[in-house]
JSON list of C-alpha atoms in Angstrom, two decimals:
[
{"chain": "A", "resi": 1029, "resn": "ASP", "atom": "CA", "xyz": [108.57, 106.16, 169.24]},
{"chain": "A", "resi": 1030, "resn": "THR", "atom": "CA", "xyz": [109.49, 104.02, 166.25]},
{"chain": "A", "resi": 1031, "resn": "GLU", "atom": "CA", "xyz": [109.91, 106.24, 163.19]},
{"chain": "A", "resi": 1032, "resn": "VAL", "atom": "CA", "xyz": [110.12, 103.29, 160.83]},
{"chain": "A", "resi": 1033, "resn": "THR", "atom": "CA", "xyz": [106.86, 101.33, 160.86]},
{"chain": "A", "resi": 1034, "resn": "GLN", "atom": "CA", "xyz": [106.68, 97.70, 159.81]},
{"chain": "A", "resi": 1035, "resn": "THR", "atom": "CA", "xyz": [103.59, 95.57, 159.27]},
{"chain": "A", "resi": 1036, "resn": "PRO", "atom": "CA", "xyz": [102.61, 92.98, 160.15]},
{"chain": "A", "resi": 1037, "resn": "LYS", "atom": "CA", "xyz": [104.44, 92.41, 163.45]},
{"chain": "A", "resi": 1038, "resn": "HIS", "atom": "CA", "xyz": [104.01, 88.65, 163.15]},
{"chain": "A", "resi": 1039, "resn": "LEU", "atom": "CA", "xyz": [103.35, 86.46, 160.13]},
{"chain": "A", "resi": 1040, "resn": "VAL", "atom": "CA", "xyz": [102.85, 82.72, 159.87]},
{"chain": "A", "resi": 1041, "resn": "MET", "atom": "CA", "xyz": [102.68, 81.30, 156.38]},
{"chain": "A", "resi": 1042, "resn": "GLY", "atom": "CA", "xyz": [102.90, 78.02, 154.55]},
{"chain": "A", "resi": 1043, "resn": "MET", "atom": "CA", "xyz": [105.54, 77.25, 151.99]},
{"chain": "A", "resi": 1044, "resn": "THR", "atom": "CA", "xyz": [103.10, 77.74, 149.12]},
{"chain": "A", "resi": 1045, "resn": "ASN", "atom": "CA", "xyz": [101.68, 81.05, 150.28]},
{"chain": "A", "resi": 1046, "resn": "LYS", "atom": "CA", "xyz": [102.34, 84.52, 148.90]},
{"chain": "A", "resi": 1047, "resn": "LYS", "atom": "CA", "xyz": [102.56, 87.36, 151.37]},
{"chain": "A", "resi": 1048, "resn": "SER", "atom": "CA", "xyz": [104.13, 90.81, 151.63]},
{"chain": "A", "resi": 1049, "resn": "LEU", "atom": "CA", "xyz": [105.94, 92.69, 154.35]},
{"chain": "A", "resi": 1050, "resn": "LYS", "atom": "CA", "xyz": [105.53, 96.44, 154.46]},
{"chain": "A", "resi": 1051, "resn": "CYS", "atom": "CA", "xyz": [107.75, 99.23, 155.74]},
{"chain": "A", "resi": 1052, "resn": "GLU", "atom": "CA", "xyz": [107.02, 102.94, 155.92]},
{"chain": "A", "resi": 1053, "resn": "GLN", "atom": "CA", "xyz": [109.02, 105.97, 156.99]},
{"chain": "A", "resi": 1054, "resn": "HIS", "atom": "CA", "xyz": [108.11, 109.65, 156.98]},
{"chain": "A", "resi": 1055, "resn": "MET", "atom": "CA", "xyz": [111.49, 111.13, 157.85]},
{"chain": "A", "resi": 1056, "resn": "GLY", "atom": "CA", "xyz": [112.30, 112.10, 154.27]},
{"chain": "A", "resi": 1057, "resn": "HIS", "atom": "CA", "xyz": [115.03, 109.46, 154.14]},
{"chain": "A", "resi": 1058, "resn": "ARG", "atom": "CA", "xyz": [116.28, 108.52, 150.69]},
{"chain": "A", "resi": 1059, "resn": "ALA", "atom": "CA", "xyz": [117.67, 105.07, 151.38]},
{"chain": "A", "resi": 1060, "resn": "MET", "atom": "CA", "xyz": [115.80, 102.02, 152.69]},
{"chain": "A", "resi": 1061, "resn": "TYR", "atom": "CA", "xyz": [117.01, 98.57, 153.60]},
{"chain": "A", "resi": 1062, "resn": "TRP", "atom": "CA", "xyz": [115.85, 95.03, 154.31]},
{"chain": "A", "resi": 1063, "resn": "TYR", "atom": "CA", "xyz": [117.74, 92.89, 156.79]},
{"chain": "A", "resi": 1064, "resn": "LYS", "atom": "CA", "xyz": [117.20, 89.32, 157.98]},
{"chain": "A", "resi": 1065, "resn": "GLN", "atom": "CA", "xyz": [118.01, 88.43, 161.58]},
{"chain": "A", "resi": 1066, "resn": "LYS", "atom": "CA", "xyz": [118.08, 84.89, 162.95]},
{"chain": "A", "resi": 1067, "resn": "ALA", "atom": "CA", "xyz": [117.98, 84.27, 166.69]},
{"chain": "A", "resi": 1068, "resn": "LYS", "atom": "CA", "xyz": [121.20, 85.22, 168.49]},
{"chain": "A", "resi": 1069, "resn": "LYS", "atom": "CA", "xyz": [122.76, 86.43, 165.24]},
{"chain": "A", "resi": 1070, "resn": "PRO", "atom": "CA", "xyz": [123.44, 89.90, 163.82]},
{"chain": "A", "resi": 1071, "resn": "PRO", "atom": "CA", "xyz": [121.24, 91.44, 161.13]},
{"chain": "A", "resi": 1072, "resn": "GLU", "atom": "CA", "xyz": [122.25, 90.40, 157.62]},
{"chain": "A", "resi": 1073, "resn": "LEU", "atom": "CA", "xyz": [121.81, 92.84, 154.77]},
{"chain": "A", "resi": 1074, "resn": "MET", "atom": "CA", "xyz": [119.46, 91.68, 152.02]},
{"chain": "A", "resi": 1075, "resn": "PHE", "atom": "CA", "xyz": [118.59, 94.69, 149.86]},
{"chain": "A", "resi": 1076, "resn": "VAL", "atom": "CA", "xyz": [119.34, 98.40, 149.65]},
{"chain": "A", "resi": 1077, "resn": "TYR", "atom": "CA", "xyz": [117.22, 100.96, 147.82]},
{"chain": "A", "resi": 1078, "resn": "SER", "atom": "CA", "xyz": [118.76, 104.34, 147.16]},
{"chain": "A", "resi": 1079, "resn": "TYR", "atom": "CA", "xyz": [116.55, 107.08, 145.74]},
{"chain": "A", "resi": 1080, "resn": "GLU", "atom": "CA", "xyz": [113.92, 104.42, 144.98]},
{"chain": "A", "resi": 1081, "resn": "LYS", "atom": "CA", "xyz": [116.31, 102.33, 142.91]},
{"chain": "A", "resi": 1082, "resn": "LEU", "atom": "CA", "xyz": [117.66, 98.93, 143.93]},
{"chain": "A", "resi": 1083, "resn": "SER", "atom": "CA", "xyz": [121.36, 99.50, 144.55]},
{"chain": "A", "resi": 1084, "resn": "ILE", "atom": "CA", "xyz": [122.36, 96.35, 146.42]},
{"chain": "A", "resi": 1085, "resn": "ASN", "atom": "CA", "xyz": [121.04, 92.79, 146.26]},
{"chain": "A", "resi": 1086, "resn": "GLU", "atom": "CA", "xyz": [123.13, 90.54, 148.49]},
{"chain": "A", "resi": 1087, "resn": "SER", "atom": "CA", "xyz": [122.54, 87.45, 146.34]},
{"chain": "A", "resi": 1088, "resn": "VAL", "atom": "CA", "xyz": [119.15, 86.92, 147.96]},
{"chain": "A", "resi": 1089, "resn": "PRO", "atom": "CA", "xyz": [117.06, 84.00, 146.57]},
{"chain": "A", "resi": 1090, "resn": "SER", "atom": "CA", "xyz": [114.38, 85.06, 144.08]},
{"chain": "A", "resi": 1091, "resn": "ARG", "atom": "CA", "xyz": [111.63, 83.90, 146.45]},
{"chain": "A", "resi": 1092, "resn": "PHE", "atom": "CA", "xyz": [112.24, 87.28, 148.11]},
{"chain": "A", "resi": 1093, "resn": "SER", "atom": "CA", "xyz": [111.24, 90.18, 145.87]},
{"chain": "A", "resi": 1094, "resn": "PRO", "atom": "CA", "xyz": [111.68, 93.78, 147.04]},
{"chain": "A", "resi": 1095, "resn": "GLU", "atom": "CA", "xyz": [109.70, 96.73, 145.80]},
{"chain": "A", "resi": 1096, "resn": "CYS", "atom": "CA", "xyz": [109.98, 100.46, 146.48]},
{"chain": "A", "resi": 1097, "resn": "PRO", "atom": "CA", "xyz": [106.77, 102.15, 145.28]},
{"chain": "A", "resi": 1098, "resn": "ASN", "atom": "CA", "xyz": [107.91, 105.58, 146.50]},
{"chain": "A", "resi": 1099, "resn": "SER", "atom": "CA", "xyz": [110.48, 107.16, 148.73]},
{"chain": "A", "resi": 1100, "resn": "SER", "atom": "CA", "xyz": [108.46, 106.42, 151.90]},
{"chain": "A", "resi": 1101, "resn": "LEU", "atom": "CA", "xyz": [107.46, 102.83, 151.26]},
{"chain": "A", "resi": 1102, "resn": "LEU", "atom": "CA", "xyz": [109.33, 99.57, 150.97]},
{"chain": "A", "resi": 1103, "resn": "ASN", "atom": "CA", "xyz": [107.78, 96.17, 150.43]},
{"chain": "A", "resi": 1104, "resn": "LEU", "atom": "CA", "xyz": [109.18, 92.67, 150.53]},
{"chain": "A", "resi": 1105, "resn": "HIS", "atom": "CA", "xyz": [107.15, 90.13, 148.58]},
{"chain": "A", "resi": 1106, "resn": "LEU", "atom": "CA", "xyz": [107.44, 86.54, 149.72]},
{"chain": "A", "resi": 1107, "resn": "HIS", "atom": "CA", "xyz": [106.66, 83.43, 147.70]},
{"chain": "A", "resi": 1108, "resn": "ALA", "atom": "CA", "xyz": [107.43, 79.75, 148.14]},
{"chain": "A", "resi": 1109, "resn": "LEU", "atom": "CA", "xyz": [109.55, 80.30, 151.24]},
{"chain": "A", "resi": 1110, "resn": "GLN", "atom": "CA", "xyz": [111.43, 77.57, 153.03]},
{"chain": "A", "resi": 1111, "resn": "PRO", "atom": "CA", "xyz": [111.42, 76.78, 156.77]},
{"chain": "A", "resi": 1112, "resn": "GLU", "atom": "CA", "xyz": [114.94, 78.20, 157.05]},
{"chain": "A", "resi": 1113, "resn": "ASP", "atom": "CA", "xyz": [113.54, 81.57, 156.01]},
{"chain": "A", "resi": 1114, "resn": "SER", "atom": "CA", "xyz": [111.88, 81.87, 159.41]},
{"chain": "A", "resi": 1115, "resn": "ALA", "atom": "CA", "xyz": [113.47, 84.92, 161.03]},
{"chain": "A", "resi": 1116, "resn": "LEU", "atom": "CA", "xyz": [112.96, 88.51, 162.09]},
{"chain": "A", "resi": 1117, "resn": "TYR", "atom": "CA", "xyz": [112.87, 90.78, 159.05]},
{"chain": "A", "resi": 1118, "resn": "LEU", "atom": "CA", "xyz": [114.01, 94.29, 159.79]},
{"chain": "A", "resi": 1119, "resn": "CYS", "atom": "CA", "xyz": [113.51, 97.38, 157.68]},
{"chain": "A", "resi": 1120, "resn": "ALA", "atom": "CA", "xyz": [115.75, 100.42, 158.09]},
{"chain": "A", "resi": 1121, "resn": "SER", "atom": "CA", "xyz": [116.10, 103.83, 156.52]},
{"chain": "A", "resi": 1122, "resn": "SER", "atom": "CA", "xyz": [118.82, 106.45, 156.33]},
{"chain": "A", "resi": 1123, "resn": "GLN", "atom": "CA", "xyz": [118.94, 110.06, 155.28]},
{"chain": "A", "resi": 1124, "resn": "GLY", "atom": "CA", "xyz": [121.36, 109.69, 152.42]},
{"chain": "A", "resi": 1125, "resn": "GLY", "atom": "CA", "xyz": [121.80, 107.24, 149.58]},
{"chain": "A", "resi": 1126, "resn": "GLY", "atom": "CA", "xyz": [125.53, 106.76, 150.02]},
{"chain": "A", "resi": 1127, "resn": "GLY", "atom": "CA", "xyz": [127.52, 105.39, 152.91]},
{"chain": "A", "resi": 1128, "resn": "GLY", "atom": "CA", "xyz": [128.06, 106.99, 156.27]},
{"chain": "A", "resi": 1129, "resn": "TRP", "atom": "CA", "xyz": [124.47, 107.73, 157.26]},
{"chain": "A", "resi": 1130, "resn": "PRO", "atom": "CA", "xyz": [122.93, 106.37, 160.47]},
{"chain": "A", "resi": 1131, "resn": "GLN", "atom": "CA", "xyz": [120.36, 103.69, 159.82]},
{"chain": "A", "resi": 1132, "resn": "HIS", "atom": "CA", "xyz": [117.12, 103.71, 161.80]},
{"chain": "A", "resi": 1133, "resn": "PHE", "atom": "CA", "xyz": [115.41, 100.36, 162.25]},
{"chain": "A", "resi": 1134, "resn": "GLY", "atom": "CA", "xyz": [111.80, 99.38, 162.53]},
{"chain": "A", "resi": 1135, "resn": "ASP", "atom": "CA", "xyz": [110.54, 96.85, 165.08]},
{"chain": "A", "resi": 1136, "resn": "GLY", "atom": "CA", "xyz": [110.59, 94.09, 162.50]},
{"chain": "A", "resi": 1137, "resn": "THR", "atom": "CA", "xyz": [108.25, 91.38, 161.28]},
{"chain": "A", "resi": 1138, "resn": "ARG", "atom": "CA", "xyz": [108.69, 88.01, 162.90]},
{"chain": "A", "resi": 1139, "resn": "LEU", "atom": "CA", "xyz": [108.12, 85.47, 160.15]},
{"chain": "A", "resi": 1140, "resn": "SER", "atom": "CA", "xyz": [107.42, 81.78, 160.71]},
{"chain": "A", "resi": 1141, "resn": "ILE", "atom": "CA", "xyz": [107.28, 79.34, 157.80]},
{"chain": "A", "resi": 1142, "resn": "LEU", "atom": "CA", "xyz": [105.33, 76.16, 158.43]},
{"chain": "B", "resi": 365, "resn": "GLY", "atom": "CA", "xyz": [133.76, 91.96, 151.10]},
{"chain": "B", "resi": 366, "resn": "GLU", "atom": "CA", "xyz": [133.95, 93.51, 154.53]},
{"chain": "B", "resi": 367, "resn": "ASN", "atom": "CA", "xyz": [134.39, 91.23, 157.54]},
{"chain": "B", "resi": 368, "resn": "VAL", "atom": "CA", "xyz": [133.79, 92.55, 161.05]},
{"chain": "B", "resi": 369, "resn": "GLU", "atom": "CA", "xyz": [134.98, 90.60, 164.08]},
{"chain": "B", "resi": 370, "resn": "GLN", "atom": "CA", "xyz": [133.70, 91.44, 167.55]},
{"chain": "B", "resi": 371, "resn": "HIS", "atom": "CA", "xyz": [134.94, 90.42, 170.99]},
{"chain": "B", "resi": 372, "resn": "PRO", "atom": "CA", "xyz": [134.01, 89.31, 173.55]},
{"chain": "B", "resi": 373, "resn": "SER", "atom": "CA", "xyz": [130.83, 87.41, 172.71]},
{"chain": "B", "resi": 374, "resn": "THR", "atom": "CA", "xyz": [129.64, 87.73, 176.32]},
{"chain": "B", "resi": 375, "resn": "LEU", "atom": "CA", "xyz": [130.60, 90.23, 178.99]},
{"chain": "B", "resi": 376, "resn": "SER", "atom": "CA", "xyz": [129.45, 90.38, 182.59]},
{"chain": "B", "resi": 377, "resn": "VAL", "atom": "CA", "xyz": [130.26, 93.36, 184.82]},
{"chain": "B", "resi": 378, "resn": "GLN", "atom": "CA", "xyz": [129.20, 94.72, 188.19]},
{"chain": "B", "resi": 379, "resn": "GLU", "atom": "CA", "xyz": [127.01, 97.78, 188.23]},
{"chain": "B", "resi": 380, "resn": "GLY", "atom": "CA", "xyz": [129.21, 100.87, 188.22]},
{"chain": "B", "resi": 381, "resn": "ASP", "atom": "CA", "xyz": [132.13, 99.16, 186.47]},
{"chain": "B", "resi": 382, "resn": "SER", "atom": "CA", "xyz": [133.23, 99.92, 182.92]},
{"chain": "B", "resi": 383, "resn": "ALA", "atom": "CA", "xyz": [132.64, 97.69, 179.89]},
{"chain": "B", "resi": 384, "resn": "VAL", "atom": "CA", "xyz": [134.75, 97.58, 176.74]},
{"chain": "B", "resi": 385, "resn": "ILE", "atom": "CA", "xyz": [133.80, 95.86, 173.48]},
{"chain": "B", "resi": 386, "resn": "LYS", "atom": "CA", "xyz": [136.28, 95.61, 170.61]},
{"chain": "B", "resi": 387, "resn": "CYS", "atom": "CA", "xyz": [135.83, 95.19, 166.87]},
{"chain": "B", "resi": 388, "resn": "THR", "atom": "CA", "xyz": [138.15, 94.80, 163.93]},
{"chain": "B", "resi": 389, "resn": "TYR", "atom": "CA", "xyz": [137.34, 95.26, 160.27]},
{"chain": "B", "resi": 390, "resn": "SER", "atom": "CA", "xyz": [139.04, 94.06, 157.12]},
{"chain": "B", "resi": 391, "resn": "ASP", "atom": "CA", "xyz": [138.21, 96.57, 154.40]},
{"chain": "B", "resi": 392, "resn": "SER", "atom": "CA", "xyz": [140.34, 99.71, 154.53]},
{"chain": "B", "resi": 393, "resn": "ALA", "atom": "CA", "xyz": [137.66, 101.48, 152.45]},
{"chain": "B", "resi": 394, "resn": "SER", "atom": "CA", "xyz": [135.19, 101.30, 155.35]},
{"chain": "B", "resi": 395, "resn": "ASN", "atom": "CA", "xyz": [134.58, 104.80, 156.64]},
{"chain": "B", "resi": 396, "resn": "TYR", "atom": "CA", "xyz": [131.59, 104.67, 158.97]},
{"chain": "B", "resi": 397, "resn": "PHE", "atom": "CA", "xyz": [131.37, 102.69, 162.21]},
{"chain": "B", "resi": 398, "resn": "PRO", "atom": "CA", "xyz": [128.09, 102.66, 164.17]},
{"chain": "B", "resi": 399, "resn": "TRP", "atom": "CA", "xyz": [127.25, 100.80, 167.37]},
{"chain": "B", "resi": 400, "resn": "TYR", "atom": "CA", "xyz": [123.78, 99.38, 167.99]},
{"chain": "B", "resi": 401, "resn": "LYS", "atom": "CA", "xyz": [122.12, 98.18, 171.18]},
{"chain": "B", "resi": 402, "resn": "GLN", "atom": "CA", "xyz": [119.45, 95.52, 170.87]},
{"chain": "B", "resi": 403, "resn": "GLU", "atom": "CA", "xyz": [117.34, 94.50, 173.81]},
{"chain": "B", "resi": 404, "resn": "LEU", "atom": "CA", "xyz": [115.51, 91.17, 173.74]},
{"chain": "B", "resi": 405, "resn": "GLY", "atom": "CA", "xyz": [112.66, 91.26, 171.26]},
{"chain": "B", "resi": 406, "resn": "LYS", "atom": "CA", "xyz": [113.39, 94.85, 170.28]},
{"chain": "B", "resi": 407, "resn": "ARG", "atom": "CA", "xyz": [114.85, 96.60, 167.26]},
{"chain": "B", "resi": 408, "resn": "PRO", "atom": "CA", "xyz": [118.54, 97.56, 167.03]},
{"chain": "B", "resi": 409, "resn": "GLN", "atom": "CA", "xyz": [118.99, 101.13, 168.26]},
{"chain": "B", "resi": 410, "resn": "LEU", "atom": "CA", "xyz": [121.90, 103.33, 167.26]},
{"chain": "B", "resi": 411, "resn": "ILE", "atom": "CA", "xyz": [123.76, 104.45, 170.37]},
{"chain": "B", "resi": 412, "resn": "ILE", "atom": "CA", "xyz": [126.86, 106.11, 168.91]},
{"chain": "B", "resi": 413, "resn": "ASP", "atom": "CA", "xyz": [128.77, 106.25, 165.66]},
{"chain": "B", "resi": 414, "resn": "ILE", "atom": "CA", "xyz": [132.12, 107.46, 164.37]},
{"chain": "B", "resi": 415, "resn": "ARG", "atom": "CA", "xyz": [133.49, 108.36, 160.98]},
{"chain": "B", "resi": 416, "resn": "SER", "atom": "CA", "xyz": [136.93, 107.56, 159.68]},
{"chain": "B", "resi": 417, "resn": "ASN", "atom": "CA", "xyz": [138.17, 111.15, 159.97]},
{"chain": "B", "resi": 418, "resn": "VAL", "atom": "CA", "xyz": [137.66, 111.13, 163.75]},
{"chain": "B", "resi": 419, "resn": "GLY", "atom": "CA", "xyz": [139.63, 109.18, 166.35]},
{"chain": "B", "resi": 420, "resn": "GLU", "atom": "CA", "xyz": [137.29, 109.41, 169.32]},
{"chain": "B", "resi": 421, "resn": "LYS", "atom": "CA", "xyz": [133.73, 110.42, 170.12]},
{"chain": "B", "resi": 422, "resn": "LYS", "atom": "CA", "xyz": [131.96, 110.61, 173.45]},
{"chain": "B", "resi": 423, "resn": "ASP", "atom": "CA", "xyz": [128.32, 110.90, 174.48]},
{"chain": "B", "resi": 424, "resn": "GLN", "atom": "CA", "xyz": [127.79, 110.94, 178.24]},
{"chain": "B", "resi": 425, "resn": "ARG", "atom": "CA", "xyz": [128.73, 107.46, 179.54]},
{"chain": "B", "resi": 426, "resn": "ILE", "atom": "CA", "xyz": [129.44, 106.06, 176.07]},
{"chain": "B", "resi": 427, "resn": "ALA", "atom": "CA", "xyz": [132.57, 106.57, 173.99]},
{"chain": "B", "resi": 428, "resn": "VAL", "atom": "CA", "xyz": [133.94, 105.06, 170.80]},
{"chain": "B", "resi": 429, "resn": "THR", "atom": "CA", "xyz": [137.56, 105.05, 169.66]},
{"chain": "B", "resi": 430, "resn": "LEU", "atom": "CA", "xyz": [138.83, 104.29, 166.16]},
{"chain": "B", "resi": 431, "resn": "ASN", "atom": "CA", "xyz": [142.30, 103.25, 165.07]},
{"chain": "B", "resi": 432, "resn": "LYS", "atom": "CA", "xyz": [142.31, 103.34, 161.28]},
{"chain": "B", "resi": 433, "resn": "THR", "atom": "CA", "xyz": [145.85, 102.06, 160.95]},
{"chain": "B", "resi": 434, "resn": "ALA", "atom": "CA", "xyz": [145.11, 98.96, 162.98]},
{"chain": "B", "resi": 435, "resn": "LYS", "atom": "CA", "xyz": [141.53, 98.73, 161.61]},
{"chain": "B", "resi": 436, "resn": "HIS", "atom": "CA", "xyz": [139.90, 98.41, 164.97]},
{"chain": "B", "resi": 437, "resn": "PHE", "atom": "CA", "xyz": [137.36, 100.35, 166.97]},
{"chain": "B", "resi": 438, "resn": "SER", "atom": "CA", "xyz": [136.04, 100.00, 170.49]},
{"chain": "B", "resi": 439, "resn": "LEU", "atom": "CA", "xyz": [132.98, 100.86, 172.55]},
{"chain": "B", "resi": 440, "resn": "HIS", "atom": "CA", "xyz": [133.49, 102.03, 176.12]},
{"chain": "B", "resi": 441, "resn": "ILE", "atom": "CA", "xyz": [130.62, 102.24, 178.60]},
{"chain": "B", "resi": 442, "resn": "THR", "atom": "CA", "xyz": [131.42, 103.78, 181.98]},
{"chain": "B", "resi": 443, "resn": "GLU", "atom": "CA", "xyz": [129.42, 103.60, 185.21]},
{"chain": "B", "resi": 444, "resn": "THR", "atom": "CA", "xyz": [127.35, 100.72, 183.86]},
{"chain": "B", "resi": 445, "resn": "GLN", "atom": "CA", "xyz": [123.74, 100.33, 184.97]},
{"chain": "B", "resi": 446, "resn": "PRO", "atom": "CA", "xyz": [121.42, 97.29, 184.84]},
{"chain": "B", "resi": 447, "resn": "GLU", "atom": "CA", "xyz": [119.51, 98.92, 181.96]},
{"chain": "B", "resi": 448, "resn": "ASP", "atom": "CA", "xyz": [122.70, 98.76, 179.88]},
{"chain": "B", "resi": 449, "resn": "SER", "atom": "CA", "xyz": [122.20, 94.98, 179.73]},
{"chain": "B", "resi": 450, "resn": "ALA", "atom": "CA", "xyz": [121.57, 94.08, 176.08]},
{"chain": "B", "resi": 451, "resn": "VAL", "atom": "CA", "xyz": [123.30, 92.76, 172.97]},
{"chain": "B", "resi": 452, "resn": "TYR", "atom": "CA", "xyz": [125.65, 95.28, 171.39]},
{"chain": "B", "resi": 453, "resn": "PHE", "atom": "CA", "xyz": [126.60, 95.13, 167.71]},
{"chain": "B", "resi": 454, "resn": "CYS", "atom": "CA", "xyz": [129.40, 97.00, 166.02]},
{"chain": "B", "resi": 455, "resn": "ALA", "atom": "CA", "xyz": [129.15, 97.61, 162.29]},
{"chain": "B", "resi": 456, "resn": "ALA", "atom": "CA", "xyz": [131.18, 98.98, 159.41]},
{"chain": "B", "resi": 457, "resn": "SER", "atom": "CA", "xyz": [130.15, 100.38, 156.06]},
{"chain": "B", "resi": 458, "resn": "ARG", "atom": "CA", "xyz": [131.74, 101.80, 152.94]},
{"chain": "B", "resi": 459, "resn": "SER", "atom": "CA", "xyz": [130.44, 104.36, 150.49]},
{"chain": "B", "resi": 460, "resn": "ARG", "atom": "CA", "xyz": [128.02, 101.77, 149.05]},
{"chain": "B", "resi": 461, "resn": "ASN", "atom": "CA", "xyz": [126.11, 101.73, 152.33]},
{"chain": "B", "resi": 462, "resn": "ASP", "atom": "CA", "xyz": [126.48, 97.97, 152.60]},
{"chain": "B", "resi": 463, "resn": "MET", "atom": "CA", "xyz": [126.71, 97.82, 156.38]},
{"chain": "B", "resi": 464, "resn": "ARG", "atom": "CA", "xyz": [128.17, 94.67, 157.94]},
{"chain": "B", "resi": 465, "resn": "PHE", "atom": "CA", "xyz": [127.59, 93.78, 161.57]},
{"chain": "B", "resi": 466, "resn": "GLY", "atom": "CA", "xyz": [129.86, 92.07, 164.04]},
{"chain": "B", "resi": 467, "resn": "ALA", "atom": "CA", "xyz": [128.56, 88.91, 165.72]},
{"chain": "B", "resi": 468, "resn": "GLY", "atom": "CA", "xyz": [127.41, 90.80, 168.81]},
{"chain": "B", "resi": 469, "resn": "THR", "atom": "CA", "xyz": [128.32, 91.02, 172.50]},
{"chain": "B", "resi": 470, "resn": "ARG", "atom": "CA", "xyz": [125.83, 90.07, 175.18]},
{"chain": "B", "resi": 471, "resn": "LEU", "atom": "CA", "xyz": [126.44, 92.49, 178.06]},
{"chain": "B", "resi": 472, "resn": "THR", "atom": "CA", "xyz": [125.06, 91.68, 181.49]},
{"chain": "B", "resi": 473, "resn": "VAL", "atom": "CA", "xyz": [125.29, 94.28, 184.25]},
{"chain": "B", "resi": 474, "resn": "LYS", "atom": "CA", "xyz": [124.78, 92.76, 187.67]},
{"chain": "B", "resi": 475, "resn": "PRO", "atom": "CA", "xyz": [123.16, 94.97, 190.31]}
]
């Protein structure tokens, strides 16, 4: 069973649309992550939230806006995306806020930009 | 920043043989090294990990070795089975939890 739940599983949107990706975990983890994965490539870190605070932003364009409403939820707000943003977006969580904790991934949202 | 190199990019073995995947990292501050298995269309799944204060760890048919001096670590799978076929990613992270992945190895186990 997937302990990190992501919705929606698939999303198709136009370049002028605004949409949000959602991620939820109920393992009591204190760190949550967004990754982007293109086909046949490794996941690339986008954002890290530690204890509900943004701790890492890997120079991600402002058309991606993360939000952590509480320790169990993580959102990624999308606006004015480009075709090259089409990818699998993975959410992960880990027990601790520092390094050295195993990260557990959700099944991802497959995003297509028209 | 951290740079993780992974070899080989593809690996084909006969069922029952062993498979070895190697990774090197650049940042001596990295202290946590997980390995993930990703099947087609699925999420990455943690299969084993090792911390910098340990040289080797084993879990049934899977083992990982770490050489801190040389900054490389390896995944060993023994008695491979067709269900081991997948893409395997090594990764490294520091205390900031900014995990970097290697490029991946596509393992094919032929029955």
